[in-house]
Amino acid sequence: MSEEQDPKAVQRNPSSSVPPSTTPTKVAGEISSNGGNSSNAGWEQKIRYPNRPDITNPDPATLRDQWRFAIRQYSKWYSHAWGTAILAGISFFALGWIVKGSNPLPSKKDEHPPPSPSSADNR
């Protein structure tokens, strides 16, 4: 018996039993960057995505856990961003106070200049 007629040989080499027309042309998670244009076949690059999307949607409990985790992460990043912005504002205000030697905000002056005599004559 030859290998082509031996059923055990087919089990040992399953790729020989698959006709070439049914083999997939692209592996799941690969996309060619030339958009299907075969004129640049030499320049074709395959992009592999390490975290491919799931084939089916996960169960509701998993989605709920993922959503809660995402909300916690966003809340943490949001509060860190606000805390950093407030700290930077206070630091720059303090730096301006040190450099100027007084309140760096001109609208917050404590003393108003005395009115000039020319403005009193115009009344």
GROMACS .gro file of C-alpha atoms in nm:
model
  123
    1MET     CA    1   0.000   0.000   0.000
    2SER     CA    2   0.129   0.348  -0.079
    3GLU     CA    3   0.099   0.652   0.148
    4GLU     CA    4  -0.187   0.795  -0.057
    5GLN     CA    5  -0.398   0.485   0.003
    6ASP     CA    6  -0.296   0.425   0.364
    7PRO     CA    7  -0.553   0.586   0.602
    8LYS     CA    8  -0.294   0.606   0.881
    9ALA     CA    9  -0.069   0.815   0.657
   10VAL     CA   10  -0.353   1.062   0.607
   11GLN     CA   11  -0.395   1.094   0.983
   12ARG     CA   12  -0.023   1.151   1.030
   13ASN     CA   13  -0.015   1.421   0.763
   14PRO     CA   14  -0.354   1.599   0.778
   15SER     CA   15  -0.236   1.891   0.563
   16SER     CA   16  -0.217   1.664   0.259
   17SER     CA   17  -0.590   1.588   0.287
   18VAL     CA   18  -0.690   1.957   0.277
   19PRO     CA   19  -0.729   2.086  -0.078
   20PRO     CA   20  -0.537   2.410  -0.149
   21SER     CA   21  -0.852   2.606  -0.233
   22THR     CA   22  -0.990   2.570   0.122
   23THR     CA   23  -0.680   2.693   0.305
   24PRO     CA   24  -0.730   3.041   0.452
   25THR     CA   25  -0.540   3.318   0.279
   26LYS     CA   26  -0.507   3.535   0.590
   27VAL     CA   27  -0.448   3.431   0.945
   28ALA     CA   28  -0.700   3.569   1.196
   29GLY     CA   29  -0.567   3.896   1.333
   30GLU     CA   30  -0.363   3.984   1.024
   31ILE     CA   31  -0.442   4.268   0.787
   32SER     CA   32  -0.237   4.362   0.485
   33SER     CA   33  -0.145   4.728   0.475
   34ASN     CA   34  -0.177   4.764   0.097
   35GLY     CA   35  -0.558   4.746   0.111
   36GLY     CA   36  -0.582   4.438  -0.112
   37ASN     CA   37  -0.386   4.596  -0.394
   38SER     CA   38  -0.186   4.314  -0.552
   39SER     CA   39   0.040   4.544  -0.754
   40ASN     CA   40   0.256   4.604  -0.445
   41ALA     CA   41   0.278   4.239  -0.343
   42GLY     CA   42   0.650   4.274  -0.271
   43TRP     CA   43   0.586   4.558  -0.026
   44GLU     CA   44   0.297   4.393   0.153
   45GLN     CA   45   0.327   4.398   0.528
   46LYS     CA   46   0.118   4.194   0.765
   47ILE     CA   47   0.001   4.365   1.082
   48ARG     CA   48  -0.052   4.126   1.372
   49TYR     CA   49  -0.278   4.230   1.655
   50PRO     CA   50  -0.176   4.063   1.982
   51ASN     CA   51  -0.515   4.128   2.147
   52ARG     CA   52  -0.769   4.033   1.885
   53PRO     CA   53  -1.135   4.101   1.968
   54ASP     CA   54  -1.341   3.816   2.106
   55ILE     CA   55  -1.544   3.613   1.862
   56THR     CA   56  -1.851   3.630   2.087
   57ASN     CA   57  -1.960   3.885   2.344
   58PRO     CA   58  -1.872   3.792   2.702
   59ASP     CA   59  -2.143   3.723   2.954
   60PRO     CA   60  -2.312   4.021   3.126
   61ALA     CA   61  -2.130   3.968   3.457
   62THR     CA   62  -1.792   3.999   3.284
   63LEU     CA   63  -1.903   4.309   3.095
   64ARG     CA   64  -2.030   4.461   3.420
   65ASP     CA   65  -1.696   4.394   3.592
   66GLN     CA   66  -1.504   4.542   3.299
   67TRP     CA   67  -1.729   4.850   3.297
   68ARG     CA   68  -1.681   4.904   3.672
   69PHE     CA   69  -1.305   4.866   3.636
   70ALA     CA   70  -1.303   5.121   3.351
   71ILE     CA   71  -1.507   5.368   3.558
   72ARG     CA   72  -1.267   5.330   3.854
   73GLN     CA   73  -0.965   5.384   3.629
   74TYR     CA   74  -1.119   5.691   3.464
   75SER     CA   75  -1.215   5.837   3.803
   76LYS     CA   76  -0.863   5.782   3.933
   77TRP     CA   77  -0.703   5.946   3.628
   78TYR     CA   78  -0.952   6.234   3.636
   79SER     CA   79  -0.887   6.308   4.003
   80HIS     CA   80  -0.511   6.282   3.951
   81ALA     CA   81  -0.531   6.528   3.661
   82TRP     CA   82  -0.730   6.779   3.869
   83GLY     CA   83  -0.499   6.734   4.166
   84THR     CA   84  -0.196   6.794   3.947
   85ALA     CA   85  -0.352   7.104   3.792
   86ILE     CA   86  -0.442   7.251   4.133
   87LEU     CA   87  -0.098   7.176   4.273
   88ALA     CA   88   0.069   7.334   3.968
   89GLY     CA   89  -0.150   7.646   4.003
   90ILE     CA   90  -0.066   7.687   4.370
   91SER     CA   91   0.304   7.628   4.298
   92PHE     CA   92   0.316   7.890   4.023
   93PHE     CA   93   0.126   8.138   4.240
   94ALA     CA   94   0.376   8.081   4.523
   95LEU     CA   95   0.668   8.114   4.283
   96GLY     CA   96   0.525   8.441   4.150
   97TRP     CA   97   0.482   8.567   4.507
   98ILE     CA   98   0.845   8.480   4.587
   99VAL     CA   99   0.981   8.640   4.270
  100LYS     CA  100   0.772   8.957   4.293
  101GLY     CA  101   0.782   8.989   4.668
  102SER     CA  102   0.409   9.055   4.695
  103ASN     CA  103   0.080   8.933   4.555
  104PRO     CA  104   0.140   8.845   4.188
  105LEU     CA  105  -0.222   8.903   4.089
  106PRO     CA  106  -0.263   9.272   4.003
  107SER     CA  107  -0.641   9.265   4.056
  108LYS     CA  108  -0.594   9.172   4.420
  109LYS     CA  109  -0.396   9.481   4.532
  110ASP     CA  110  -0.472   9.587   4.886
  111GLU     CA  111  -0.390   9.953   4.856
  112HIS     CA  112  -0.540  10.182   4.594
  113PRO     CA  113  -0.337  10.475   4.467
  114PRO     CA  114  -0.459  10.813   4.594
  115PRO     CA  115  -0.665  11.005   4.341
  116SER     CA  116  -0.468  11.253   4.141
  117PRO     CA  117  -0.547  11.627   4.190
  118SER     CA  118  -0.639  11.667   3.824
  119SER     CA  119  -0.923  11.418   3.857
  120ALA     CA  120  -1.058  11.612   4.158
  121ASP     CA  121  -1.071  11.932   3.948
  122ASN     CA  122  -1.286  11.765   3.684
  123ARG     CA  123  -1.571  11.703   3.929
   0.00000   0.00000   0.00000
